[in-house]
Short mmCIF file of C-alpha atoms and ligand atoms in Angstrom, two decimals:
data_model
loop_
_atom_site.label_atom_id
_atom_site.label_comp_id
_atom_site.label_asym_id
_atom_site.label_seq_id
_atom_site.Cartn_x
_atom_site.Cartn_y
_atom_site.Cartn_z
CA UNK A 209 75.48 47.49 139.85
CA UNK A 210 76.64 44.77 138.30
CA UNK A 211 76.10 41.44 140.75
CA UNK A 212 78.20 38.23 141.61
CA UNK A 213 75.40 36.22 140.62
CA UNK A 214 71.82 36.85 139.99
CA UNK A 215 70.04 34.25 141.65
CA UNK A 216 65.85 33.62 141.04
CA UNK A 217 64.32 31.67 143.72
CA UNK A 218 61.24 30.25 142.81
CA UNK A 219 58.02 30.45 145.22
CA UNK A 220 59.89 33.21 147.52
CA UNK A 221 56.64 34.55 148.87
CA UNK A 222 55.57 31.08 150.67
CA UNK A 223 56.48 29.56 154.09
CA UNK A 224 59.97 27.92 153.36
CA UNK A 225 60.51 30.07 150.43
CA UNK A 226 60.24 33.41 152.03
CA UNK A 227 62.79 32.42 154.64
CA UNK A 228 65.38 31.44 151.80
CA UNK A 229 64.89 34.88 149.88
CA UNK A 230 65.36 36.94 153.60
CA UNK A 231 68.72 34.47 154.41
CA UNK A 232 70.07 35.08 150.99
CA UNK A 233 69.19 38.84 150.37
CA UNK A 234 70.84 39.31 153.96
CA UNK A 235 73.49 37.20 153.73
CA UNK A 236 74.69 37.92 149.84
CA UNK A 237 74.71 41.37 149.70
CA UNK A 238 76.95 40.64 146.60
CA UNK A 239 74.17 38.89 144.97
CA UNK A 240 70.61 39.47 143.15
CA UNK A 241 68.14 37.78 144.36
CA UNK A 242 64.88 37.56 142.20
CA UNK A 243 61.46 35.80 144.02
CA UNK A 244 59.33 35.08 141.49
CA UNK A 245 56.14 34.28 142.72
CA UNK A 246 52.03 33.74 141.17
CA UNK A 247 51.23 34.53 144.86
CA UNK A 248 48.26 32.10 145.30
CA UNK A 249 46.47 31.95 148.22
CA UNK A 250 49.55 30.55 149.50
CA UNK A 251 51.75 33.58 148.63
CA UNK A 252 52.07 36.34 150.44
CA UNK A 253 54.59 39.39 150.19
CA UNK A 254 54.02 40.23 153.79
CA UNK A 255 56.27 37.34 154.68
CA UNK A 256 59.00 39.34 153.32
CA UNK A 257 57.82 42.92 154.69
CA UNK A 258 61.57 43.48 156.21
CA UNK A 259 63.33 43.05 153.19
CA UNK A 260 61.56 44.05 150.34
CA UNK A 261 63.36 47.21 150.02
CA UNK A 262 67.14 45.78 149.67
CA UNK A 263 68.60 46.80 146.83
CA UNK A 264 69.53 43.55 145.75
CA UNK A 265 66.00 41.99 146.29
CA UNK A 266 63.87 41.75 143.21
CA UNK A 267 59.93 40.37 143.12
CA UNK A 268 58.26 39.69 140.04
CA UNK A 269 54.56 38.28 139.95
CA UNK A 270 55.04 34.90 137.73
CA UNK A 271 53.44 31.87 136.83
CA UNK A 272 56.05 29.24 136.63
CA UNK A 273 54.04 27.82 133.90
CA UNK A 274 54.87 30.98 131.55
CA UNK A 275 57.53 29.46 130.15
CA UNK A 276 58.08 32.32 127.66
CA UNK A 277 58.30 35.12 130.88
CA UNK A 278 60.10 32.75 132.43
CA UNK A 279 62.94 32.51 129.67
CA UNK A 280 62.64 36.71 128.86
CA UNK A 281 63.57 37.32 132.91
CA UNK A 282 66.73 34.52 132.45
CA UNK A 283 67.98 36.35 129.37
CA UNK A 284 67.43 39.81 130.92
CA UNK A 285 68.49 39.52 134.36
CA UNK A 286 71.35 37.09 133.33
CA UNK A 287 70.87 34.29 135.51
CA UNK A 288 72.99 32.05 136.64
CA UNK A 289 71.00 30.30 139.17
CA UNK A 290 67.70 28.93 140.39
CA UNK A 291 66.04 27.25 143.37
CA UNK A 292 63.16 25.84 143.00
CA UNK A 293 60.06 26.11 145.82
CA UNK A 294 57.20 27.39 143.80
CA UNK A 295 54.70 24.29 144.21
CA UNK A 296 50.96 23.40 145.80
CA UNK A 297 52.15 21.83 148.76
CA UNK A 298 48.98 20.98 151.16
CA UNK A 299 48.30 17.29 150.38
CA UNK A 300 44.62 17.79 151.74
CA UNK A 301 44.11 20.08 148.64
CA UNK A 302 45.32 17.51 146.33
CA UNK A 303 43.27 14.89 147.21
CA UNK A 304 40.52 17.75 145.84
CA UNK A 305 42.47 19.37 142.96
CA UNK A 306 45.28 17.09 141.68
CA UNK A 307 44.73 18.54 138.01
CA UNK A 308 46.25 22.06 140.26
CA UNK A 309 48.86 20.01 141.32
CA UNK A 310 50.12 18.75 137.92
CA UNK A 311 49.87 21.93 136.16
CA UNK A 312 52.15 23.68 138.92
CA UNK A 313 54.40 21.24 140.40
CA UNK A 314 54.74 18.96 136.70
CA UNK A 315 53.75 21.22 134.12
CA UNK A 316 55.33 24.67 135.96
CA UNK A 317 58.82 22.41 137.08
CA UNK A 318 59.18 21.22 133.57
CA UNK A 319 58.56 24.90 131.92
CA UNK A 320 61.20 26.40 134.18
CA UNK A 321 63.96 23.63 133.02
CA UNK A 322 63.32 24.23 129.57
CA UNK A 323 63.43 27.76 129.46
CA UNK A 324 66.77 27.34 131.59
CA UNK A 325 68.00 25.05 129.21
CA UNK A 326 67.03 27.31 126.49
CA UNK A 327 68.59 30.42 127.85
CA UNK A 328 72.01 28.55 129.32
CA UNK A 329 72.66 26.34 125.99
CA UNK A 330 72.53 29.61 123.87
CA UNK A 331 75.57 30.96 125.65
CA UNK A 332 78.65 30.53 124.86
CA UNK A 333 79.93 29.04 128.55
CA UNK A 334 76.52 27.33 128.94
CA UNK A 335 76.26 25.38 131.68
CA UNK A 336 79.07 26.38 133.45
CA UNK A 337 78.92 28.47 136.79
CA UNK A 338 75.19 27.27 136.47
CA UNK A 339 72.76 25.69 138.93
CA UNK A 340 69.16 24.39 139.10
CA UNK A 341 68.33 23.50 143.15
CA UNK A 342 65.26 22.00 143.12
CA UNK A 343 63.78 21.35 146.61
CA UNK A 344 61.52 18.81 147.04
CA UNK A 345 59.75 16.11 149.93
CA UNK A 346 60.32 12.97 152.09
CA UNK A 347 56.60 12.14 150.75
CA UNK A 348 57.76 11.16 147.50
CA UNK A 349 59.14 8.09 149.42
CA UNK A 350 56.08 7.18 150.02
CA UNK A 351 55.55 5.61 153.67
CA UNK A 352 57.40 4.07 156.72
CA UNK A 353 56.14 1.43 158.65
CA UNK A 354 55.68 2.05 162.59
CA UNK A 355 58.72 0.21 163.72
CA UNK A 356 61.45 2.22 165.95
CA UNK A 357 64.58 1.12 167.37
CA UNK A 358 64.09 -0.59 170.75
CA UNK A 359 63.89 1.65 173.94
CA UNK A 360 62.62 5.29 172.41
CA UNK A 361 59.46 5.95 172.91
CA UNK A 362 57.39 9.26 171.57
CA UNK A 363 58.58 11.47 171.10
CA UNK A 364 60.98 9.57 168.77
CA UNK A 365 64.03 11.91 168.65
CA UNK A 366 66.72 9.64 167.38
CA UNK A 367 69.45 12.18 167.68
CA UNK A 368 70.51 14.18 170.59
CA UNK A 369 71.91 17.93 170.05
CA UNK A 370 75.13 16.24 170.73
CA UNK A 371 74.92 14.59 167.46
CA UNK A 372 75.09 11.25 168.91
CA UNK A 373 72.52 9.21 167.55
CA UNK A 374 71.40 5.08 167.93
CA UNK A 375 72.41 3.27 165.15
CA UNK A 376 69.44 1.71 163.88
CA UNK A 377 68.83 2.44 160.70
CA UNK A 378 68.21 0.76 157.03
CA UNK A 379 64.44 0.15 156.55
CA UNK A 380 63.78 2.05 159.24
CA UNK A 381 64.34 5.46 157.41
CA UNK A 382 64.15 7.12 153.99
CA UNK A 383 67.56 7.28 152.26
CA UNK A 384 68.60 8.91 149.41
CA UNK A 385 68.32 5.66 147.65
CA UNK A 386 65.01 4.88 148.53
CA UNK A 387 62.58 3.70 145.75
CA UNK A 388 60.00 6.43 145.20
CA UNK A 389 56.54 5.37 145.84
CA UNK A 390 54.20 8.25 146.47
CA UNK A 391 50.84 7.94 147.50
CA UNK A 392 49.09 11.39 147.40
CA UNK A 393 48.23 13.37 144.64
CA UNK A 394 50.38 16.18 145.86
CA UNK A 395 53.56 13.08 146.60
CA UNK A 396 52.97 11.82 143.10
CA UNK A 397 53.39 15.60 140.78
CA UNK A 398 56.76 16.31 143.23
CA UNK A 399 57.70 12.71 142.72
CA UNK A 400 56.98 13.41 138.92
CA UNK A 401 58.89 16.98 138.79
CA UNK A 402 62.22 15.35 140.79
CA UNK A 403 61.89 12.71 137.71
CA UNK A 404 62.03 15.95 135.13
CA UNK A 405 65.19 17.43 137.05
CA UNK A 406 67.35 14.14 136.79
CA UNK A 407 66.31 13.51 133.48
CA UNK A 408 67.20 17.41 132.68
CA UNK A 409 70.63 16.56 134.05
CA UNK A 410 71.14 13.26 132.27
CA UNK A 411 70.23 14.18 129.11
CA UNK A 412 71.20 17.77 128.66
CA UNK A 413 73.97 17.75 131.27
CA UNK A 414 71.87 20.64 133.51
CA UNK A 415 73.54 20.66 136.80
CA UNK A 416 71.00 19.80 138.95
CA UNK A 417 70.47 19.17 142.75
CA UNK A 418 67.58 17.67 144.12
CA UNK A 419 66.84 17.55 148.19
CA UNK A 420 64.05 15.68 149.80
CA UNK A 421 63.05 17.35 153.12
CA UNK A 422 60.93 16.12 156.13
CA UNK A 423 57.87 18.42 157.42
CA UNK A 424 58.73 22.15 158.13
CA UNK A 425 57.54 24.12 160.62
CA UNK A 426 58.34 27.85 162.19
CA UNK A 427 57.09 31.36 160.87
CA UNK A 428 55.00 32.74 158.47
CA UNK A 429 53.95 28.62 157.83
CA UNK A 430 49.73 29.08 156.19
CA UNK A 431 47.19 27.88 158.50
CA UNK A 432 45.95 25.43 156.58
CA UNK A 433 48.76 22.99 158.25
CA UNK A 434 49.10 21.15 161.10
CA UNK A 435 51.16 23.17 163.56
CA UNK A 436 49.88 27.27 162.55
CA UNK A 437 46.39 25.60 162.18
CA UNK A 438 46.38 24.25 165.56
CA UNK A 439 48.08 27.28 167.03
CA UNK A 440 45.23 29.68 165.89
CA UNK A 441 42.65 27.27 166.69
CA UNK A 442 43.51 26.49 170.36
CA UNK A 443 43.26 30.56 170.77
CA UNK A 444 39.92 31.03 169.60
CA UNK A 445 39.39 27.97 171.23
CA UNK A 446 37.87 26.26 168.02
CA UNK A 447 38.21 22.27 167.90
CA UNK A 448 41.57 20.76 166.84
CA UNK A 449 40.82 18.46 163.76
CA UNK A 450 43.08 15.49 164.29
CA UNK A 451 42.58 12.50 161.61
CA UNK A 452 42.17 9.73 162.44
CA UNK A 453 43.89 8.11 165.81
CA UNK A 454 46.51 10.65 165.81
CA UNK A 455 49.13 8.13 165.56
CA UNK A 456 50.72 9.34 162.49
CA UNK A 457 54.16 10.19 162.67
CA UNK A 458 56.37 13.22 160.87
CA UNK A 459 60.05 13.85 161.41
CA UNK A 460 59.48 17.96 161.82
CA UNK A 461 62.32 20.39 161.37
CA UNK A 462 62.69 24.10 162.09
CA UNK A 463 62.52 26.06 159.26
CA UNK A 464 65.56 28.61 159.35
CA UNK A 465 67.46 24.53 159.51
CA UNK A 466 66.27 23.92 156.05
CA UNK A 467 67.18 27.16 155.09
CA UNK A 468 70.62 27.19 156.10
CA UNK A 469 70.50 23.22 154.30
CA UNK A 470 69.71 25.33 150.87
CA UNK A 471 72.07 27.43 151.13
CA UNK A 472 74.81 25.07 151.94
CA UNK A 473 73.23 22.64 149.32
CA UNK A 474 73.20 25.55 146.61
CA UNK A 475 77.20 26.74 147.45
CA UNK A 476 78.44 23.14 148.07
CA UNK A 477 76.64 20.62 146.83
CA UNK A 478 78.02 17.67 144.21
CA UNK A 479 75.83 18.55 140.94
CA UNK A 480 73.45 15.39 140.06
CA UNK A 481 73.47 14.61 143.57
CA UNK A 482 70.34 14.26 145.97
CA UNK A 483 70.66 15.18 149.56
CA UNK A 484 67.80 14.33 152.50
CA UNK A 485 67.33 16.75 155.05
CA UNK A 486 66.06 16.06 158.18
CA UNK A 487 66.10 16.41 161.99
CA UNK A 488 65.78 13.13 163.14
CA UNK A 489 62.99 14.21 164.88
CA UNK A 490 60.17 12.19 164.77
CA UNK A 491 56.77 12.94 166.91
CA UNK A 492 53.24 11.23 166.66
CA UNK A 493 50.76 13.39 165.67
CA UNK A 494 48.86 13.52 168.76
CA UNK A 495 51.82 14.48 171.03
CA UNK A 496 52.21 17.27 169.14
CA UNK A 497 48.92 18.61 169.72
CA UNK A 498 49.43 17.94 173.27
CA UNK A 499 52.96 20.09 173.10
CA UNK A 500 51.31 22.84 171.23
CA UNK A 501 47.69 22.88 173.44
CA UNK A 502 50.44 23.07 177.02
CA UNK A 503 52.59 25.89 175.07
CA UNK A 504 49.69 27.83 173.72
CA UNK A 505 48.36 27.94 177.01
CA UNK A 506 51.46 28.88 179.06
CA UNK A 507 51.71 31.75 177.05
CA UNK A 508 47.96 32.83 177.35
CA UNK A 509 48.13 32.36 181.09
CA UNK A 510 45.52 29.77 180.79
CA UNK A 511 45.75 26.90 183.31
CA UNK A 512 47.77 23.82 181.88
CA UNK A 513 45.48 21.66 179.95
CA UNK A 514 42.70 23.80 180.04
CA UNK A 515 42.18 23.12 176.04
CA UNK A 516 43.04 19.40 176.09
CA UNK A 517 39.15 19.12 175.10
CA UNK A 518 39.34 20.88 171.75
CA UNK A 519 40.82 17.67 170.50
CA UNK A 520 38.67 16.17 168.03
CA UNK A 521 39.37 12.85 166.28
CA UNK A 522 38.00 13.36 162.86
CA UNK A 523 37.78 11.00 159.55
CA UNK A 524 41.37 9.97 158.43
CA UNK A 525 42.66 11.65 155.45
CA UNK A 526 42.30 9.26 152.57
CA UNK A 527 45.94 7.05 151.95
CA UNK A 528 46.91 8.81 155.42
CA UNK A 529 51.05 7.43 155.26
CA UNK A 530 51.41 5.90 158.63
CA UNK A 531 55.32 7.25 158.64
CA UNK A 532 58.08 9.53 157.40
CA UNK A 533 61.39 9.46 158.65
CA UNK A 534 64.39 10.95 157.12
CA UNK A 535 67.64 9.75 157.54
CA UNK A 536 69.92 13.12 156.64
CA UNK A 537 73.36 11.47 157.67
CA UNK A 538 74.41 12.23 153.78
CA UNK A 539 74.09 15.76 154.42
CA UNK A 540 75.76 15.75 157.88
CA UNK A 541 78.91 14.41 157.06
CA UNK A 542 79.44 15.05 153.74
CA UNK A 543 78.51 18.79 153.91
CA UNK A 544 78.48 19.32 157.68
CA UNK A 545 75.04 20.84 158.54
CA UNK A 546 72.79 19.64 161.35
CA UNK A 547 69.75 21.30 162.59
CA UNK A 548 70.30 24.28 165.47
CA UNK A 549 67.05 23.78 167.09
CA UNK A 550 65.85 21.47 169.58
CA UNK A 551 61.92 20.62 168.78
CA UNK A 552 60.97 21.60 172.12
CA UNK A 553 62.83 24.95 171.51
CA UNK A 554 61.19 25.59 168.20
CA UNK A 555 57.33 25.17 169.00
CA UNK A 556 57.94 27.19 171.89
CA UNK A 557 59.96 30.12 169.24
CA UNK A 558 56.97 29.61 166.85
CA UNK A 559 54.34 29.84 169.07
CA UNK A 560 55.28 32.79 170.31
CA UNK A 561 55.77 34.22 166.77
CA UNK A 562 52.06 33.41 166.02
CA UNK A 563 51.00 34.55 169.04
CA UNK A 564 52.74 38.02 168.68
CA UNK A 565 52.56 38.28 165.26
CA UNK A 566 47.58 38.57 165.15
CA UNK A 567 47.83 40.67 162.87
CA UNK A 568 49.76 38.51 159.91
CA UNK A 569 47.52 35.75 161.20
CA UNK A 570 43.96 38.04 161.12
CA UNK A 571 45.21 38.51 157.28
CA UNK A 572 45.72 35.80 156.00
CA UNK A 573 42.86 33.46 157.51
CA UNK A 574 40.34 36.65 156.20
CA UNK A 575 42.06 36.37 152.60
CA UNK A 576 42.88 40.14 152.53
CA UNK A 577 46.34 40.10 151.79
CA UNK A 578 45.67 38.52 148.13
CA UNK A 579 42.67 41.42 147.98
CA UNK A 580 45.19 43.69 148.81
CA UNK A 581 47.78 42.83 146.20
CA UNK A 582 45.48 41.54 143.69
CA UNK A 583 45.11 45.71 143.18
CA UNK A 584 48.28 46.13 143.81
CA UNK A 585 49.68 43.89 140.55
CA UNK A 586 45.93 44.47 138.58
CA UNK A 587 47.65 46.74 136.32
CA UNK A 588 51.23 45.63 136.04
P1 NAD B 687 53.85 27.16 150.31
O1 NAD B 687 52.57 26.56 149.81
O2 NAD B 687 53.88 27.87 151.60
O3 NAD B 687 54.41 28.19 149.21
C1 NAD B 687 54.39 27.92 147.85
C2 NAD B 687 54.68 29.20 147.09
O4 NAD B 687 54.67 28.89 145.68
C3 NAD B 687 53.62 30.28 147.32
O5 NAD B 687 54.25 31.53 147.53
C4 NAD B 687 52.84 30.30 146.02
O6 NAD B 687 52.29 31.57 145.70
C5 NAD B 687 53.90 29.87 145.02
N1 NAD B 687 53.33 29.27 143.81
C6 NAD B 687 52.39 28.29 143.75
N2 NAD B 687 52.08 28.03 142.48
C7 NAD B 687 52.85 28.84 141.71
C8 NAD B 687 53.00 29.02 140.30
N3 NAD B 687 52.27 28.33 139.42
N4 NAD B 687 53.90 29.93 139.87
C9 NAD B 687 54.64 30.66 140.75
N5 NAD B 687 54.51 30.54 142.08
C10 NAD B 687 53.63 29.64 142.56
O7 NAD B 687 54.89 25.97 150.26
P2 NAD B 687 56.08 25.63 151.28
O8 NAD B 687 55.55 24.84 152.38
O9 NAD B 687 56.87 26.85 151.53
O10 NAD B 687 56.93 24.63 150.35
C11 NAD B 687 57.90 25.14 149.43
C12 NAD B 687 58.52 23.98 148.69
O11 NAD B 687 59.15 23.09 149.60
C13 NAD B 687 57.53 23.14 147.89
O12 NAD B 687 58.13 22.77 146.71
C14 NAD B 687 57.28 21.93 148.79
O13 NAD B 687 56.93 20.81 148.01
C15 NAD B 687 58.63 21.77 149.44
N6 NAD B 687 58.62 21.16 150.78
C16 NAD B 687 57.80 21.64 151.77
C17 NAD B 687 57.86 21.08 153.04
C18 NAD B 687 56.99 21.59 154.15
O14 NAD B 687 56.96 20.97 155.21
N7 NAD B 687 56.29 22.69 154.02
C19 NAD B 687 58.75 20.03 153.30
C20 NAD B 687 59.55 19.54 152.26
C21 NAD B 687 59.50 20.13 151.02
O1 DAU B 688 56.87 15.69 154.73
C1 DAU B 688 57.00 16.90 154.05
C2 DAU B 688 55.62 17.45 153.73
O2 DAU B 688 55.08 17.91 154.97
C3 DAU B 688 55.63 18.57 152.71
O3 DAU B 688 56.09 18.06 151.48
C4 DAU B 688 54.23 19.16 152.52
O4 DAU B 688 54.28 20.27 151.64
C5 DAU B 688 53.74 19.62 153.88
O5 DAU B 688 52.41 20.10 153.77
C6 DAU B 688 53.79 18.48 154.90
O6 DAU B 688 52.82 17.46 154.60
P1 DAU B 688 51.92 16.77 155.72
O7 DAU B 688 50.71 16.24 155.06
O8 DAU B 688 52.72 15.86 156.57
O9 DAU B 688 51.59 18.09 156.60
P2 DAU B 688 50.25 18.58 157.33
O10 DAU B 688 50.61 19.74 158.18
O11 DAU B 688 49.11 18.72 156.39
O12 DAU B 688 49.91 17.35 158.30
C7 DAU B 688 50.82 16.89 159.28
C8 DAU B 688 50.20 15.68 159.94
O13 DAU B 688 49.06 16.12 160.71
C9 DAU B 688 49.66 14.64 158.97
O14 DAU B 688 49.85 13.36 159.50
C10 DAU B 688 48.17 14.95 158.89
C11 DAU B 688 47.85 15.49 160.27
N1 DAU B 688 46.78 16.52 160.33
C12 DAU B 688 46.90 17.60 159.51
C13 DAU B 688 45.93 18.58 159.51
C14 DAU B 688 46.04 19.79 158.61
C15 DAU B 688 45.72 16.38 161.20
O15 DAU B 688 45.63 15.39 161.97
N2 DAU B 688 44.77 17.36 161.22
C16 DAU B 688 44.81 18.45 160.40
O16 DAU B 688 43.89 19.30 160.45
#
C-alpha cells in the first residue's frame, strides 16, 4: 500500500514516545509509522502491546548513532518525516554516565540530521513536504528562581481549566526566548542536540521544529522517576527517596497533552520555529508525594496517611535546579492546544494505571522484558 506519508518516530518504545507512535498509528491510518528504537533499559515494546499489529505500524531495533542504517531505512521506506524522542533522559544517570549521554542525545541527534540531509538533498524535491520534529526539555533553560506571583500558594497552578490565568509573567517563566543555560549533564547534551537542529536548519535549510517541554507524567513512565517510582514504592511500602528539602518545584503535564502538542506541532507548526509546552502547573516536590502517598492509599483501602512515614529526606541531587516553569502561551494561541487534564485528575488516572497494570510494573523493575527481547532481536 502505498502511504500518505511514512513517518519514523524516533525512541517510540519509551514513556512519551510510545504514546506518540499509539496516537499516530490510530489516528493516521493513512500513514506509516516507523518506531525505531535501541530499546535500552528504557525501551520497552510492551508499551505498545495494543498496536503492534496495525498494518501501518513498523518497529525496527536501531541505534540512532548508525548513521549508515539510519540513512538505508530513509531511502527505503521513503521518508518524509521524523520526530525525534530517542534520548537518555534520567538526569540522575547523567550525573554517572554523561559520556552515555553525549553519544545518544549529541552524537545519535547529529547522525540522524545528516543522514536526513543526505537522503532529502539527493532528491529531486528535497526538502519540500519534509520535516524534522525534534522534541526536547524545559531543563535546557536551566533554572527558575522560587519567586511566584503574589497570592498562590502550592500547589502553584497558574492557570485554571478555564484558561484564565494571572498575568504575571517575564522572569518568572521559561520562554521561548530564554537564554539556554543547562546545568546537568543530561540538560547540557539536549541543550547541545537543539543547537545541531537550528544549525541543520540555518545552514542547510532542513525544516526543523524544536519544542521544549516541562516534566511528563502518566503511563507506561520507567520507575526510575519521580511519580512511577514513588507509586511502586508506597505499595511495597519501601521508603520514598525525596532529595533534599523537597522544595523543588516542576511544572508536570499529562502525557497524552504532550502528545496531542506533537502532533499539532508536527501538522501545524511554522518550520524553524520553537514552541514550549507546558501546563502551567507547577507543584513542590514534596506535595506531590503527599498527593500520590493519599491517592495510593485510597485506592489500596489503606487508612489516609497511613504511609506519610515512608518519606525519607535523602542527600540532594548534585546542581538540584531549584525551578522550572514553562510559560506555553506561544503554543496556546498561536496553535490552539491546552492541556485536557487537571493535575489532580491525572495522578489519580495514573495511579490507577500502575496500580492495575503489576504485571508491566513486576517486568520492568525485574529487567525481564529486555531478557525477553534481547532473544527475541539476537538473531535479526
Ligand atoms: P525514555 O527514557 O522513557 O525513552 C527513551 C527511548 O529512547 C527508549 O525507548 C530508549 O530505548 C530509546 N533510546 C535511547 N537511546 C537510544 C539510541 N541510541 N538509539 C535508539 N533509541 C534509543 O524517555 P522519555 O521520558 O519518553 O523522553 C522522550 C524524549 O522527550 C527525550 O528526548 C526527552 O529528552 C524528552 N522529554 C522528556 C520529558 C519527560 O518528562 N519525560 C519532558 C520533556 C522532554
Ligand atoms: O523537565 C523535563 C524533564 O523532566 C525531562 O527532560 C527529563 O527527561 C525528565 O526525567 C524530568 O526530569 P526531572 O529531573 O525533573 O525528573 P525526575 O522524575 O527525575 O525528578 C523530579 C523531581 O523529583 C526532581 O526535582 C528530583 C526529585 N526526585 C526525583 C527522584 C527520582 C526526588 O526527590 N527523589 C527521587 O527519587
Amino acid at each position: 500500500m502505498k502511504y500518505k506519508r511514512n513517518i519514523v518516530i524516533t525512541g517510540g518504545a519509551g514513556f512519551i514516545g510510545s504514546h506518540v507512535v499509539r496516537l499516530f498509528v490510530n489516528k493516521y491510518p493513512e500513514y506509516h509509522i516507523i518506531n525505531i528504537d535501541k530499546l535500552t533499559y528504557a525501551g520497552n515494546l510492551a508499551n505498545l502491546i495494543d498496536i503492534e499489529n496495525k498494518s501501518n505500524y513498523k518497529f525496527v531495533k536501531m541505534d540512532i548513532c548508525d548513521i549508515d542504517a539510519f540513512y538505508r531505512l530513509m531511502q527505503e521506506e521513503h521518508v518524509d518525516g521524523i520526530i525525534h524522542l530517542a534520548a537518555e533522559s534520567h538526569v540522575d544517570r547523567s550525573i554517572k554516565e554523561p559520556f552515555t549521554f553525549v553519544r545518544t542525545n549529541v552524537i545519535g541527534t547529529l547522525s540522524l540530521l545528516q543522514a536526513a540531509k543526505l537522503c532529502w538533498e539527493s532528491q529531486s524535491e528535497k526538502y519540500e513536504g519534509k520535516r524534522f520534529y525534534h522534541i526536547s526539555t524545559d531543563e535546557v533553560y536551566g533554572a527558575l528562581e522560587m519567586t511566584h506571583p503574589e497570592g498562590i500558594d502550592s500547589p502553584f497552578t497558574t492557570v485554571a481549566s478555564s484558561g484564565t490565568r494571572h498575568e504575571a509573567y517575564g522572569e518568572d517563566f521559561f520562554l521561548e526566548t530564554t537564554k539556554y543555560n543547562p546545568h546537568s549533564p543530561y540538560s547540557a547534551s539536549k541543550a547541545s542536540s537543539d543547537h545541531f537542529v537550528r544549525a541543520f536548519h540555518d545552514t542547510y535549510g532542513m525544516p526543523t521544529i524544536v519544542t521544549n517541554c516541562s516534566n511528563n507524567y502518566g503511563p507506561y513512565q520507567f520507575p526510575e522517576k519521580l511519580i512511577p517510582l514513588f507509586i511502586n514504592n508506597i505499595c511495597h511500602r519501601k521508603p520514598l527517596p525525596v532529595y533534599g528539602k523537597g522544595e523543588n518545584v516542576r511544572d508536570w503535564l499529562y502525557v497524552e497533552d504532550h502528545a496531542r502538542a506533537i502532533d499539532l506541532i508536527f501538522h501545524k507548526g511554522k518550520v524553524a520555529e520553537t514552541y514550549n509546552i507546558g501546563g502551567f502547573n507547577e507543584w513542590k516536590n514534596i506535595d506531590i508525594v503527599k498527593l500520590i502517598i493519599k491517592t495510593v492509599d485510597r485506592f489500596l483501602g489503606r487508612p489516609e496517611g497511613a504511609d506519610l512515614d515512608l518519606i525519607t529526606y535523602v542527600t540532594d541531587r548534585p546542581g538540584h535546579d531549584v525551578r522550572y516553569a514553562i510559560d506555553s502561551r506561544k503554543l496556546q494561541i498561536e496553535l490552539g492546544w491546552e492541556p485536557l487534564l487537571q493535575f489532580e485528575e491525572g495522578i489519580e488516572k495514573t495511579v490507577k494505571w500502575y496500580l492495575e497494570n503489576e504485571a508491566w510494573m513486576d517486568n520492568v523493575t525485574s529487567g525481564d522484558y529486555q531478557a525477553y527481547y534481547d532473544n527475541m532481536y539476537k538473531n535479526r
